[in-house]
XYZ file of C-alpha atoms in Angstrom:
238
model
C -5.838 -14.423 -26.289
C -9.035 -14.859 -24.295
C -9.107 -13.970 -20.625
C -11.797 -13.696 -17.975
C -11.646 -10.598 -15.771
C -13.573 -10.859 -12.503
C -14.057 -7.573 -10.659
C -15.427 -7.122 -7.158
C -17.744 -4.140 -7.312
C -19.538 -2.014 -4.766
C -21.647 1.024 -5.599
C -21.244 2.819 -2.255
C -19.606 2.212 1.094
C -22.962 0.994 2.463
C -24.104 -1.153 -0.461
C -23.555 -4.894 -0.821
C -20.535 -5.958 -2.907
C -20.943 -8.216 -5.936
C -18.745 -9.735 -8.630
C -18.948 -8.885 -12.308
C -17.098 -10.963 -14.893
C -16.008 -9.784 -18.325
C -14.594 -12.013 -21.051
C -12.197 -10.265 -23.403
C -9.990 -11.153 -26.346
C -6.698 -9.365 -25.800
C -4.173 -8.727 -28.536
C -1.362 -7.480 -26.292
C 0.147 -9.391 -23.392
C 2.289 -6.392 -22.449
C -0.715 -4.436 -21.200
C -0.832 -3.706 -17.499
C -3.910 -4.148 -15.351
C -4.124 -0.349 -15.231
C -4.185 -0.188 -19.036
C -6.810 -2.938 -19.095
C -9.094 -0.999 -16.745
C -8.706 2.111 -18.855
C -9.618 0.187 -21.997
C -12.691 -1.340 -20.355
C -13.875 2.088 -19.186
C -13.264 3.524 -22.655
C -15.688 1.033 -24.236
C -19.273 2.205 -23.547
C -20.916 -0.848 -25.150
C -19.019 -3.495 -23.209
C -21.099 -6.188 -21.477
C -20.328 -8.847 -18.876
C -20.641 -12.618 -19.393
C -24.339 -12.419 -18.507
C -24.984 -9.798 -21.171
C -25.425 -6.971 -18.675
C -23.862 -3.529 -19.304
C -20.622 -2.798 -17.488
C -20.780 0.612 -15.853
C -17.633 2.671 -15.347
C -15.262 0.850 -12.990
C -14.048 3.134 -10.216
C -10.345 2.855 -9.393
C -7.528 5.236 -8.559
C -4.451 6.185 -10.538
C -2.073 9.099 -10.899
C 1.413 8.581 -12.294
C 0.961 5.077 -13.796
C 4.725 4.716 -13.378
C 5.033 2.931 -10.024
C 5.785 6.162 -8.198
C 2.588 7.204 -6.407
C 0.968 3.996 -5.103
C -2.557 5.195 -5.921
C -3.501 2.182 -8.062
C -2.888 -0.426 -5.360
C -5.479 -3.224 -5.290
C -5.792 -6.989 -4.907
C -4.886 -8.782 -8.125
C -5.597 -12.495 -7.908
C -5.696 -12.053 -4.153
C -2.286 -10.375 -3.870
C -1.637 -6.673 -3.182
C -0.126 -5.129 -6.301
C 0.097 -1.852 -8.149
C -2.125 -2.069 -11.215
C 0.451 -0.136 -13.243
C 3.110 -2.729 -12.404
C 1.014 -5.893 -12.926
C 1.317 -7.185 -16.487
C -1.324 -9.359 -18.115
C 1.320 -11.767 -19.395
C 1.832 -12.904 -15.804
C -1.826 -13.834 -15.415
C -3.204 -14.950 -18.780
C -1.904 -18.509 -18.420
C -4.279 -18.936 -15.513
C -7.110 -17.792 -17.767
C -8.555 -15.495 -15.130
C -7.696 -12.177 -13.539
C -9.454 -11.274 -10.318
C -9.520 -7.651 -9.185
C -10.713 -6.528 -5.752
C -10.218 -3.621 -3.344
C -8.000 -4.007 -0.305
C -9.824 -5.903 2.426
C -8.429 -4.007 5.420
C -9.656 -0.559 4.440
C -13.201 0.836 4.105
C -14.447 0.607 0.517
C -15.514 3.877 -1.086
C -16.558 2.458 -4.445
C -15.481 -0.567 -6.513
C -11.673 -0.746 -6.274
C -11.247 2.523 -4.345
C -10.677 2.315 -0.599
C -10.257 4.928 2.101
C -6.564 4.909 3.060
C -6.672 8.078 5.124
C -5.743 5.970 8.172
C -2.175 5.874 6.813
C -1.815 9.636 7.139
C -3.841 9.882 10.339
C -1.504 7.367 11.974
C 1.532 9.432 10.976
C -0.028 12.458 12.652
C -0.931 10.358 15.670
C 2.644 9.220 16.264
C 3.846 12.819 15.833
C 5.833 12.083 12.696
C 6.888 15.675 12.177
C 9.959 17.725 13.017
C 10.491 19.580 16.277
C 13.576 21.217 14.754
C 15.428 21.125 11.465
C 17.585 18.096 10.778
C 20.479 17.739 8.368
C 21.657 14.734 6.416
C 25.022 13.239 7.333
C 27.076 10.369 6.023
C 25.499 8.230 8.747
C 21.846 8.790 7.875
C 21.777 9.683 4.156
C 21.202 6.113 2.957
C 18.489 5.512 5.557
C 16.712 8.763 4.725
C 16.762 7.951 1.008
C 15.461 4.427 1.559
C 12.646 5.664 3.790
C 11.668 8.389 1.325
C 10.865 5.763 -1.319
C 7.732 4.665 0.556
C 4.700 5.068 -1.743
C 2.127 4.972 1.072
C 0.202 2.491 -1.074
C -0.909 0.275 1.819
C 0.270 -3.040 0.331
C 2.345 -3.709 3.446
C -0.641 -3.216 5.752
C -2.875 -5.458 3.659
C -0.571 -8.449 4.272
C 0.481 -7.567 7.820
C -0.949 -10.092 10.329
C -0.846 -7.509 13.124
C -2.461 -4.513 11.436
C -6.141 -3.633 11.262
C -7.852 -0.260 10.934
C -8.516 1.109 14.392
C -5.884 -1.079 16.046
C -2.946 0.055 18.152
C -0.303 -1.249 15.728
C 0.358 1.111 12.820
C 2.607 -1.051 10.659
C 5.309 -0.428 8.088
C 3.492 2.524 6.510
C 4.261 4.364 9.760
C 7.627 2.980 10.832
C 9.305 3.541 7.453
C 8.582 7.321 7.322
C 9.312 7.535 11.056
C 12.757 6.000 10.539
C 13.737 8.957 8.394
C 13.137 11.416 11.241
C 14.193 9.222 14.152
C 17.620 8.398 12.735
C 18.256 12.006 11.691
C 17.321 13.653 14.964
C 19.813 14.943 17.491
C 19.862 13.589 21.024
C 16.859 14.716 23.018
C 14.818 15.704 19.963
C 11.568 14.200 18.670
C 10.803 12.679 22.060
C 7.109 12.572 21.227
C 7.716 10.585 18.052
C 10.004 8.125 19.814
C 7.484 7.597 22.613
C 4.596 6.980 20.177
C 6.845 4.765 18.050
C 7.412 2.507 21.028
C 3.671 2.332 21.728
C 2.262 1.935 18.209
C 5.045 0.168 16.321
C 7.638 -1.567 18.501
C 5.173 -3.201 20.893
C 2.868 -4.484 18.165
C 5.271 -5.743 15.487
C 5.501 -9.524 15.303
C 8.552 -9.367 12.963
C 6.841 -11.479 10.301
C 8.307 -9.083 7.682
C 5.477 -9.887 5.280
C 5.772 -6.185 4.456
C 9.262 -6.684 3.038
C 8.152 -9.391 0.634
C 5.213 -7.374 -0.744
C 6.612 -3.830 -0.911
C 6.397 -2.643 -4.563
C 9.245 -0.183 -3.949
C 11.498 -2.958 -2.617
C 12.244 -1.133 0.632
C 14.508 -3.057 2.992
C 11.971 -3.255 5.833
C 14.083 -5.193 8.315
C 16.879 -2.666 7.904
C 14.453 0.222 8.510
C 12.943 -1.539 11.505
C 16.268 -2.380 13.140
C 17.577 1.181 12.735
C 14.478 2.847 14.138
C 14.216 0.319 16.974
C 17.836 0.956 17.888
C 17.322 4.710 18.222
C 13.760 4.921 19.516
C 13.766 1.940 21.880
C 17.030 0.224 22.729
C 19.200 3.324 23.255
C 16.520 4.834 25.497
C 16.306 1.611 27.537
C 20.082 1.448 27.882
C 20.121 5.009 29.256
C 17.533 4.052 31.856
């Protein structure tokens, strides 16, 4: 099984990106893109279609079990986890294209700087003022929100998100839902205020995040619950 792998590469954050194509004969269709990258990096003599050496491809991984979100990248133009993208789904097209996310600063090759995800959580004050306890009313919501991998796939497809913008996207409102819905009345006022400013006001409700989420989180459910507590109940009181 012959397949062409095209990889968008970039030596440093300041250098110019370029594409490098590798033609391989694969014996196993059940390999994942993550496994493919590991095999390419394990072969020191591998060359591209122009006969040039292929240096080590930089990419991130940790669990390789769809639990950490570290290996997120663009695969044939779509945000995916490399550990959850199987070659059998791409070989019929004869080409697999790998690229870093376009909305985040590139560090090297397929690695991007996603620190904005965590900085935004700090910015909206997504931390506890006091202890909260799970109840029958918020257990399911808390569990659903805790499944977020912070991979950034949702932000890559979101038409309203860009790094440095005022809208923080699903990577912020999903974790925020866990605290907002579990807080007692009058608590986490800072989080609710920032939620209104950086999430509610900027969300266009396209729900592209729901379609792309590798964890399958019910985004519209999360959004409606957090909106109800952080926005609509506060407006009704006023």
